[in-house]
Amino acid sequence: MVDQAGQGTDSSVGRPERDRPWIVRTYAGHSSPAESNALYRRNLAKGQTGLSVAFDLPTQTGYDPDHPLARGEVGKVGVPVAHVGDMRALFEGIPLDRMNTSMTINATAMWLLALYQVVAEEQGADPAALGGTTQNDIIKEYLSRGTYVFPPGPSLRLITDLIAYTVTEIPKWNPINVCSYHLQEAGATPVQELAYSICTVIAVLDAVVASGQVPQERMGDVCARISFFVNAGVRFVEEMCKMRAFGALWDDLLRTRYGVENPKHRRFRYGVQVNSLGLTEAQPENNVIRIVLEALGVTLSKDARCRALQLPAWNEALGLPRPWDQQWSLRIQQILAYETDLLEYEDIFEGSVVIEKRVAELVEAARAEIDRVQAMGGAVAAVESGYMKSQLVSSQAARRGRIESGEDVVVGVNRFTETEPNPLLADLDAAIQTVDPAVEAAAKEALASWRAKRDPAAVDEALLTLREAAKSDTNMVPATLACARAGVTTGEWSEVLREVFGEYRAPTGVSGVAVGASASTAAGDELAAVRERVAATGRELGRRVKVLIGKPGLDGHSNGAEQIAVRARDAGFEVVYQGIRLTPEQIVAAAVQEDVHLVGLSILSGSHLELVPQVLDGLRAAGLGDLPVVVGGIIPDRDAETLRSAGVAAVYTPKDYGMTAIMSGFVDIIRAANGLA
């Protein structure tokens, strides 16, 4: 039986009736649509209740597999989807009108949802029955993840058009998932995560209102379909308080700024991917308990419980998880939901003085930061000025400093480092999944076949209609759907919009960061010693020592590169850092033009074996074969050895957390390359 409050009892065992669990997901996709489809089916058979699709970087940034910038990136961090045929293969045998699908896609969100809708219609589904989410939050892409394409203005136009379309045509769909997850990955404090997410919402909702596409009486419907995607770190009590603060800020914003009266429309709905930033390469078995604690932060409190949850795998700091690793993360969720009693009670923290105080502190501090950003002109202005990016880079630098000094303990990394051999890593080659290098060639071949079989006239007409819609104030979704049905490719759709809207390079945030001495005297002394070595080396070379930090390929996760650039500058190097998404040729040209003493490459997408040799070959062709190159990223030991054999001077991975020690290594490498004793 169930009482009026919805809290019933299970008469067979005398226990309270359990709440319905959150949607259980794993973030997955790799290699090809067919391979990913097989993975989805296996996970659904194991009890997963929703899908979370990872797309590869070319798909996320609007390139086809045969584009030069897609080299080495196809199928690496997600599934490549180049056209509606790929989307059919991705969801073959999965009824989309009975599935809740989350798609982590932003700059090309309108395009991927159009492909999804067309495939659903081919299955016989009514679009109005489709449930799921497109992430579609471009603000955080400028700040953290880097898969933006267009300038902020046109990007907001794409988001606005999709919201206006879905609120009437796909009313169960969440057209935007305001995403604070990657803000925390980029170093955001809980206050920054709260504030910058709310500022993003304000920018989006203001744009919807200004577009005139949604009447005022339907703004409640719009707000009811906005969801959030948040991060949950290991400080799980604070993370739970953060979620309660999120709910309070959201409710107040909708009531006061947008006049939303219906409490159901103001409900804070969010999904979670727990923190990956804190997962360690050293003693990776410790990541399991980290993941469990992070999951508790967003499930333990009923009033702040997530609606959907996906957990990383224990070995994500090493590389691509295998199906077994994903199963382990799935079982963690299922044990929490079905074996424990956390779903049997009302909110166990209600009335807690400690919790209420911390929530109030977070709300007050977040409101102050929201007001600061709004006074600058809002989220877009704070992106274009570099303010928010520099704040995140600064917070990340402070976090790194606390870890290096030992103020923040990371078990197995800077304390309790003694360890027994890990049987899970006995065979390192089998501890992660690798993507077959033949995947890229196969994708190119399939793409050529697709283009050869379609009707060129229909493609041209659809692209012309899209171009005209982009140039006007017409909602672009109908033209995008026509492109999907005509067989247009991801790259073709994006190229038309690049021509109309232009492309964008966001501020790096590095130049605006002021980082003083590290937290401890010992760390400060270490940095001072390296700074003196850098200065002495410059005197011997006859000029200031200069390093180039480059990010080749489409990998937009720039945290590591930014932190290296900041620490190198703090150590006395002259630093050249041009941001993300550079071709090997552009990096070589910069090395020549800037006359640097060392090139540092940062790659976290797994494409190091394809991209680094291209840089090395380019430097040799430019007469700089003796210029030392170092590489940082998630690089397995066997790949590191391959890179060293190819001529890389040093390889750094997440276990190399001492950034000042890395700077000292830079000095050693530069001195050796220049014949200095």
PDB file of C-alpha atoms in Angstrom, residues 170-377:
ATOM      1  CA  ILE A 170       9.364  16.541 -29.449  1.00  0.00           C
ATOM      2  CA  PRO A 171       7.890  17.698 -26.126  1.00  0.00           C
ATOM      3  CA  LYS A 172       9.429  14.879 -24.035  1.00  0.00           C
ATOM      4  CA  TRP A 173      12.938  15.706 -25.223  1.00  0.00           C
ATOM      5  CA  ASN A 174      15.420  17.781 -23.215  1.00  0.00           C
ATOM      6  CA  PRO A 175      16.891  20.040 -25.921  1.00  0.00           C
ATOM      7  CA  ILE A 176      19.693  21.294 -23.683  1.00  0.00           C
ATOM      8  CA  ASN A 177      21.576  19.764 -20.810  1.00  0.00           C
ATOM      9  CA  VAL A 178      23.280  22.676 -19.043  1.00  0.00           C
ATOM     10  CA  CYS A 179      26.568  21.044 -18.285  1.00  0.00           C
ATOM     11  CA  SER A 180      28.616  21.887 -15.218  1.00  0.00           C
ATOM     12  CA  TYR A 181      30.380  18.531 -15.361  1.00  0.00           C
ATOM     13  CA  HIS A 182      33.264  19.755 -17.482  1.00  0.00           C
ATOM     14  CA  LEU A 183      33.580  22.947 -15.489  1.00  0.00           C
ATOM     15  CA  GLN A 184      34.611  20.895 -12.463  1.00  0.00           C
ATOM     16  CA  GLU A 185      36.920  18.826 -14.670  1.00  0.00           C
ATOM     17  CA  ALA A 186      38.536  22.138 -15.689  1.00  0.00           C
ATOM     18  CA  GLY A 187      39.089  23.071 -12.055  1.00  0.00           C
ATOM     19  CA  ALA A 188      35.871  24.845 -11.063  1.00  0.00           C
ATOM     20  CA  THR A 189      35.115  25.180  -7.380  1.00  0.00           C
ATOM     21  CA  PRO A 190      31.551  24.315  -6.299  1.00  0.00           C
ATOM     22  CA  VAL A 191      30.737  28.044  -6.312  1.00  0.00           C
ATOM     23  CA  GLN A 192      32.067  28.499  -9.854  1.00  0.00           C
ATOM     24  CA  GLU A 193      30.236  25.391 -11.016  1.00  0.00           C
ATOM     25  CA  LEU A 194      26.960  26.761  -9.629  1.00  0.00           C
ATOM     26  CA  ALA A 195      27.458  30.317 -10.826  1.00  0.00           C
ATOM     27  CA  TYR A 196      28.654  29.660 -14.373  1.00  0.00           C
ATOM     28  CA  SER A 197      25.907  27.099 -14.976  1.00  0.00           C
ATOM     29  CA  ILE A 198      23.193  29.534 -13.895  1.00  0.00           C
ATOM     30  CA  CYS A 199      24.788  32.249 -16.048  1.00  0.00           C
ATOM     31  CA  THR A 200      24.630  29.835 -18.991  1.00  0.00           C
ATOM     32  CA  VAL A 201      20.932  29.233 -18.364  1.00  0.00           C
ATOM     33  CA  ILE A 202      20.280  32.966 -18.268  1.00  0.00           C
ATOM     34  CA  ALA A 203      22.059  33.429 -21.610  1.00  0.00           C
ATOM     35  CA  VAL A 204      20.041  30.618 -23.215  1.00  0.00           C
ATOM     36  CA  LEU A 205      16.633  31.569 -21.822  1.00  0.00           C
ATOM     37  CA  ASP A 206      17.173  35.240 -22.630  1.00  0.00           C
ATOM     38  CA  ALA A 207      18.009  34.211 -26.206  1.00  0.00           C
ATOM     39  CA  VAL A 208      14.828  32.102 -26.411  1.00  0.00           C
ATOM     40  CA  VAL A 209      12.738  35.030 -25.205  1.00  0.00           C
ATOM     41  CA  ALA A 210      14.456  37.436 -27.599  1.00  0.00           C
ATOM     42  CA  SER A 211      13.925  35.136 -30.581  1.00  0.00           C
ATOM     43  CA  GLY A 212      10.156  35.496 -30.285  1.00  0.00           C
ATOM     44  CA  GLN A 213       9.696  31.850 -31.295  1.00  0.00           C
ATOM     45  CA  VAL A 214       8.143  30.810 -27.977  1.00  0.00           C
ATOM     46  CA  PRO A 215       5.163  32.726 -26.552  1.00  0.00           C
ATOM     47  CA  GLN A 216       5.441  33.826 -22.936  1.00  0.00           C
ATOM     48  CA  GLU A 217       2.732  31.390 -21.820  1.00  0.00           C
ATOM     49  CA  ARG A 218       4.898  28.483 -22.994  1.00  0.00           C
ATOM     50  CA  MET A 219       8.117  29.507 -21.238  1.00  0.00           C
ATOM     51  CA  GLY A 220       7.163  27.190 -18.371  1.00  0.00           C
ATOM     52  CA  ASP A 221       7.175  24.289 -20.849  1.00  0.00           C
ATOM     53  CA  VAL A 222      10.629  25.359 -22.053  1.00  0.00           C
ATOM     54  CA  CYS A 223      12.016  25.541 -18.521  1.00  0.00           C
ATOM     55  CA  ALA A 224      10.482  22.174 -17.627  1.00  0.00           C
ATOM     56  CA  ARG A 225      12.533  20.520 -20.391  1.00  0.00           C
ATOM     57  CA  ILE A 226      15.847  22.097 -19.453  1.00  0.00           C
ATOM     58  CA  SER A 227      17.973  19.602 -17.598  1.00  0.00           C
ATOM     59  CA  PHE A 228      21.413  19.797 -16.045  1.00  0.00           C
ATOM     60  CA  PHE A 229      24.437  17.524 -16.246  1.00  0.00           C
ATOM     61  CA  VAL A 230      26.653  17.848 -13.220  1.00  0.00           C
ATOM     62  CA  ASN A 231      29.829  16.503 -11.712  1.00  0.00           C
ATOM     63  CA  ALA A 232      30.079  14.816  -8.343  1.00  0.00           C
ATOM     64  CA  GLY A 233      33.507  14.828  -6.742  1.00  0.00           C
ATOM     65  CA  VAL A 234      34.871  12.777  -3.898  1.00  0.00           C
ATOM     66  CA  ARG A 235      34.002  15.432  -1.264  1.00  0.00           C
ATOM     67  CA  PHE A 236      30.546  13.900  -1.317  1.00  0.00           C
ATOM     68  CA  VAL A 237      28.984  15.875   1.554  1.00  0.00           C
ATOM     69  CA  GLU A 238      29.887  19.148  -0.146  1.00  0.00           C
ATOM     70  CA  GLU A 239      28.693  17.760  -3.484  1.00  0.00           C
ATOM     71  CA  MET A 240      25.305  16.910  -1.965  1.00  0.00           C
ATOM     72  CA  CYS A 241      25.072  20.440  -0.551  1.00  0.00           C
ATOM     73  CA  LYS A 242      25.969  21.781  -3.987  1.00  0.00           C
ATOM     74  CA  MET A 243      23.017  19.935  -5.509  1.00  0.00           C
ATOM     75  CA  ARG A 244      20.639  21.372  -2.912  1.00  0.00           C
ATOM     76  CA  ALA A 245      22.054  24.824  -3.673  1.00  0.00           C
ATOM     77  CA  PHE A 246      21.531  24.213  -7.395  1.00  0.00           C
ATOM     78  CA  GLY A 247      17.845  23.490  -6.772  1.00  0.00           C
ATOM     79  CA  ALA A 248      17.394  26.665  -4.712  1.00  0.00           C
ATOM     80  CA  LEU A 249      19.115  28.876  -7.300  1.00  0.00           C
ATOM     81  CA  TRP A 250      17.167  27.338 -10.187  1.00  0.00           C
ATOM     82  CA  ASP A 251      13.805  27.728  -8.472  1.00  0.00           C
ATOM     83  CA  ASP A 252      14.492  31.339  -7.563  1.00  0.00           C
ATOM     84  CA  LEU A 253      15.724  32.208 -11.075  1.00  0.00           C
ATOM     85  CA  LEU A 254      12.638  30.833 -12.814  1.00  0.00           C
ATOM     86  CA  ARG A 255      10.239  32.540 -10.434  1.00  0.00           C
ATOM     87  CA  THR A 256      11.873  35.955 -10.380  1.00  0.00           C
ATOM     88  CA  ARG A 257      13.361  36.396 -13.855  1.00  0.00           C
ATOM     89  CA  TYR A 258      11.021  34.370 -16.083  1.00  0.00           C
ATOM     90  CA  GLY A 259       7.756  34.358 -14.123  1.00  0.00           C
ATOM     91  CA  VAL A 260       7.349  30.563 -14.075  1.00  0.00           C
ATOM     92  CA  GLU A 261       4.567  29.880 -11.570  1.00  0.00           C
ATOM     93  CA  ASN A 262       4.059  26.120 -11.846  1.00  0.00           C
ATOM     94  CA  PRO A 263       6.319  24.326  -9.320  1.00  0.00           C
ATOM     95  CA  LYS A 264       6.552  21.305 -11.636  1.00  0.00           C
ATOM     96  CA  HIS A 265       8.087  23.499 -14.317  1.00  0.00           C
ATOM     97  CA  ARG A 266      10.646  24.755 -11.791  1.00  0.00           C
ATOM     98  CA  ARG A 267      11.780  21.318 -10.672  1.00  0.00           C
ATOM     99  CA  PHE A 268      15.558  20.950 -10.859  1.00  0.00           C
ATOM    100  CA  ARG A 269      16.193  17.890 -13.022  1.00  0.00           C
ATOM    101  CA  TYR A 270      19.714  16.652 -13.400  1.00  0.00           C
ATOM    102  CA  GLY A 271      21.861  13.748 -14.475  1.00  0.00           C
ATOM    103  CA  VAL A 272      25.360  12.979 -13.293  1.00  0.00           C
ATOM    104  CA  GLN A 273      28.666  11.676 -14.497  1.00  0.00           C
ATOM    105  CA  VAL A 274      30.804  11.384 -11.402  1.00  0.00           C
ATOM    106  CA  ASN A 275      34.246  12.937 -11.356  1.00  0.00           C
ATOM    107  CA  SER A 276      36.922  11.645 -13.719  1.00  0.00           C
ATOM    108  CA  LEU A 277      39.458  14.362 -12.885  1.00  0.00           C
ATOM    109  CA  GLY A 278      40.269  12.679  -9.581  1.00  0.00           C
ATOM    110  CA  LEU A 279      40.793   9.188 -11.014  1.00  0.00           C
ATOM    111  CA  THR A 280      44.428   8.191 -10.704  1.00  0.00           C
ATOM    112  CA  GLU A 281      46.810   6.255 -12.895  1.00  0.00           C
ATOM    113  CA  ALA A 282      48.763   5.298  -9.773  1.00  0.00           C
ATOM    114  CA  GLN A 283      47.035   2.522  -7.805  1.00  0.00           C
ATOM    115  CA  PRO A 284      43.981   2.699 -10.106  1.00  0.00           C
ATOM    116  CA  GLU A 285      42.145   0.121  -7.976  1.00  0.00           C
ATOM    117  CA  ASN A 286      41.547   2.988  -5.519  1.00  0.00           C
ATOM    118  CA  ASN A 287      39.314   4.589  -8.130  1.00  0.00           C
ATOM    119  CA  VAL A 288      36.534   2.124  -7.324  1.00  0.00           C
ATOM    120  CA  ILE A 289      35.934   3.523  -3.841  1.00  0.00           C
ATOM    121  CA  ARG A 290      36.250   7.071  -5.205  1.00  0.00           C
ATOM    122  CA  ILE A 291      33.495   6.313  -7.717  1.00  0.00           C
ATOM    123  CA  VAL A 292      31.223   4.836  -5.027  1.00  0.00           C
ATOM    124  CA  LEU A 293      31.623   7.855  -2.741  1.00  0.00           C
ATOM    125  CA  GLU A 294      30.984  10.233  -5.620  1.00  0.00           C
ATOM    126  CA  ALA A 295      27.814   8.337  -6.496  1.00  0.00           C
ATOM    127  CA  LEU A 296      26.601   8.668  -2.893  1.00  0.00           C
ATOM    128  CA  GLY A 297      26.838  12.452  -3.124  1.00  0.00           C
ATOM    129  CA  VAL A 298      24.046  12.520  -5.723  1.00  0.00           C
ATOM    130  CA  THR A 299      21.913   9.580  -4.569  1.00  0.00           C
ATOM    131  CA  LEU A 300      21.894   9.592  -0.752  1.00  0.00           C
ATOM    132  CA  SER A 301      19.730  12.687  -0.318  1.00  0.00           C
ATOM    133  CA  LYS A 302      16.199  12.216  -1.695  1.00  0.00           C
ATOM    134  CA  ASP A 303      15.541  15.945  -2.120  1.00  0.00           C
ATOM    135  CA  ALA A 304      18.715  16.327  -4.174  1.00  0.00           C
ATOM    136  CA  ARG A 305      18.809  12.957  -5.927  1.00  0.00           C
ATOM    137  CA  CYS A 306      19.803  12.755  -9.581  1.00  0.00           C
ATOM    138  CA  ARG A 307      17.441  11.582 -12.304  1.00  0.00           C
ATOM    139  CA  ALA A 308      20.126   9.727 -14.248  1.00  0.00           C
ATOM    140  CA  LEU A 309      23.604   8.515 -13.346  1.00  0.00           C
ATOM    141  CA  GLN A 310      26.610   7.253 -15.252  1.00  0.00           C
ATOM    142  CA  LEU A 311      29.845   6.192 -13.628  1.00  0.00           C
ATOM    143  CA  PRO A 312      33.328   6.082 -15.144  1.00  0.00           C
ATOM    144  CA  ALA A 313      35.367   2.907 -15.002  1.00  0.00           C
ATOM    145  CA  TRP A 314      38.203   2.251 -12.574  1.00  0.00           C
ATOM    146  CA  ASN A 315      40.804   2.295 -15.366  1.00  0.00           C
ATOM    147  CA  GLU A 316      39.794   5.420 -17.315  1.00  0.00           C
ATOM    148  CA  ALA A 317      43.029   7.145 -16.290  1.00  0.00           C
ATOM    149  CA  LEU A 318      44.827   4.390 -18.211  1.00  0.00           C
ATOM    150  CA  GLY A 319      42.828   4.363 -21.438  1.00  0.00           C
ATOM    151  CA  LEU A 320      39.568   3.202 -23.012  1.00  0.00           C
ATOM    152  CA  PRO A 321      37.623   0.916 -20.631  1.00  0.00           C
ATOM    153  CA  ARG A 322      36.693  -2.575 -21.763  1.00  0.00           C
ATOM    154  CA  PRO A 323      33.115  -3.920 -21.629  1.00  0.00           C
ATOM    155  CA  TRP A 324      34.005  -5.733 -18.374  1.00  0.00           C
ATOM    156  CA  ASP A 325      35.166  -2.457 -16.803  1.00  0.00           C
ATOM    157  CA  GLN A 326      31.927  -0.758 -17.830  1.00  0.00           C
ATOM    158  CA  GLN A 327      29.993  -3.684 -16.372  1.00  0.00           C
ATOM    159  CA  TRP A 328      31.739  -3.139 -13.024  1.00  0.00           C
ATOM    160  CA  SER A 329      30.581   0.494 -12.993  1.00  0.00           C
ATOM    161  CA  LEU A 330      27.072  -0.621 -13.947  1.00  0.00           C
ATOM    162  CA  ARG A 331      27.025  -3.101 -11.048  1.00  0.00           C
ATOM    163  CA  ILE A 332      28.068  -0.354  -8.612  1.00  0.00           C
ATOM    164  CA  GLN A 333      24.917   1.562  -9.524  1.00  0.00           C
ATOM    165  CA  GLN A 334      22.738  -1.531  -9.279  1.00  0.00           C
ATOM    166  CA  ILE A 335      24.087  -2.456  -5.840  1.00  0.00           C
ATOM    167  CA  LEU A 336      23.371   1.074  -4.583  1.00  0.00           C
ATOM    168  CA  ALA A 337      19.874   1.042  -6.066  1.00  0.00           C
ATOM    169  CA  TYR A 338      18.747  -2.503  -5.265  1.00  0.00           C
ATOM    170  CA  GLU A 339      20.833  -3.912  -2.376  1.00  0.00           C
ATOM    171  CA  THR A 340      21.082  -0.897  -0.089  1.00  0.00           C
ATOM    172  CA  ASP A 341      18.186   0.882   1.602  1.00  0.00           C
ATOM    173  CA  LEU A 342      18.930   4.400   0.373  1.00  0.00           C
ATOM    174  CA  LEU A 343      15.736   4.465  -1.756  1.00  0.00           C
ATOM    175  CA  GLU A 344      13.496   3.542   1.179  1.00  0.00           C
ATOM    176  CA  TYR A 345      13.518   6.815   3.137  1.00  0.00           C
ATOM    177  CA  GLU A 346      12.506  10.435   2.953  1.00  0.00           C
ATOM    178  CA  ASP A 347      15.379  12.894   2.854  1.00  0.00           C
ATOM    179  CA  ILE A 348      17.633  11.900   5.750  1.00  0.00           C
ATOM    180  CA  PHE A 349      19.379  15.294   5.817  1.00  0.00           C
ATOM    181  CA  GLU A 350      16.257  17.435   6.201  1.00  0.00           C
ATOM    182  CA  GLY A 351      16.687  19.688   9.231  1.00  0.00           C
ATOM    183  CA  SER A 352      20.428  19.210   9.469  1.00  0.00           C
ATOM    184  CA  VAL A 353      21.977  22.442  10.753  1.00  0.00           C
ATOM    185  CA  VAL A 354      25.330  21.543   9.187  1.00  0.00           C
ATOM    186  CA  ILE A 355      23.833  20.853   5.756  1.00  0.00           C
ATOM    187  CA  GLU A 356      21.608  23.933   5.798  1.00  0.00           C
ATOM    188  CA  LYS A 357      24.543  26.163   6.725  1.00  0.00           C
ATOM    189  CA  ARG A 358      26.773  24.843   3.931  1.00  0.00           C
ATOM    190  CA  VAL A 359      23.971  25.117   1.367  1.00  0.00           C
ATOM    191  CA  ALA A 360      23.326  28.717   2.386  1.00  0.00           C
ATOM    192  CA  GLU A 361      27.033  29.530   2.071  1.00  0.00           C
ATOM    193  CA  LEU A 362      27.185  28.071  -1.421  1.00  0.00           C
ATOM    194  CA  VAL A 363      24.041  29.907  -2.538  1.00  0.00           C
ATOM    195  CA  GLU A 364      25.317  33.241  -1.225  1.00  0.00           C
ATOM    196  CA  ALA A 365      28.741  32.887  -2.840  1.00  0.00           C
ATOM    197  CA  ALA A 366      27.270  31.672  -6.127  1.00  0.00           C
ATOM    198  CA  ARG A 367      24.857  34.615  -6.281  1.00  0.00           C
ATOM    199  CA  ALA A 368      27.763  37.011  -5.815  1.00  0.00           C
ATOM    200  CA  GLU A 369      29.640  35.419  -8.725  1.00  0.00           C
ATOM    201  CA  ILE A 370      26.483  35.341 -10.874  1.00  0.00           C
ATOM    202  CA  ASP A 371      26.026  39.058 -10.261  1.00  0.00           C
ATOM    203  CA  ARG A 372      29.660  39.670 -11.187  1.00  0.00           C
ATOM    204  CA  VAL A 373      29.279  37.863 -14.525  1.00  0.00           C
ATOM    205  CA  GLN A 374      25.937  39.504 -15.291  1.00  0.00           C
ATOM    206  CA  ALA A 375      27.486  42.917 -14.640  1.00  0.00           C
ATOM    207  CA  MET A 376      30.048  42.096 -17.344  1.00  0.00           C
ATOM    208  CA  GLY A 377      27.226  41.534 -19.824  1.00  0.00           C
TER     209      GLY A 377
END
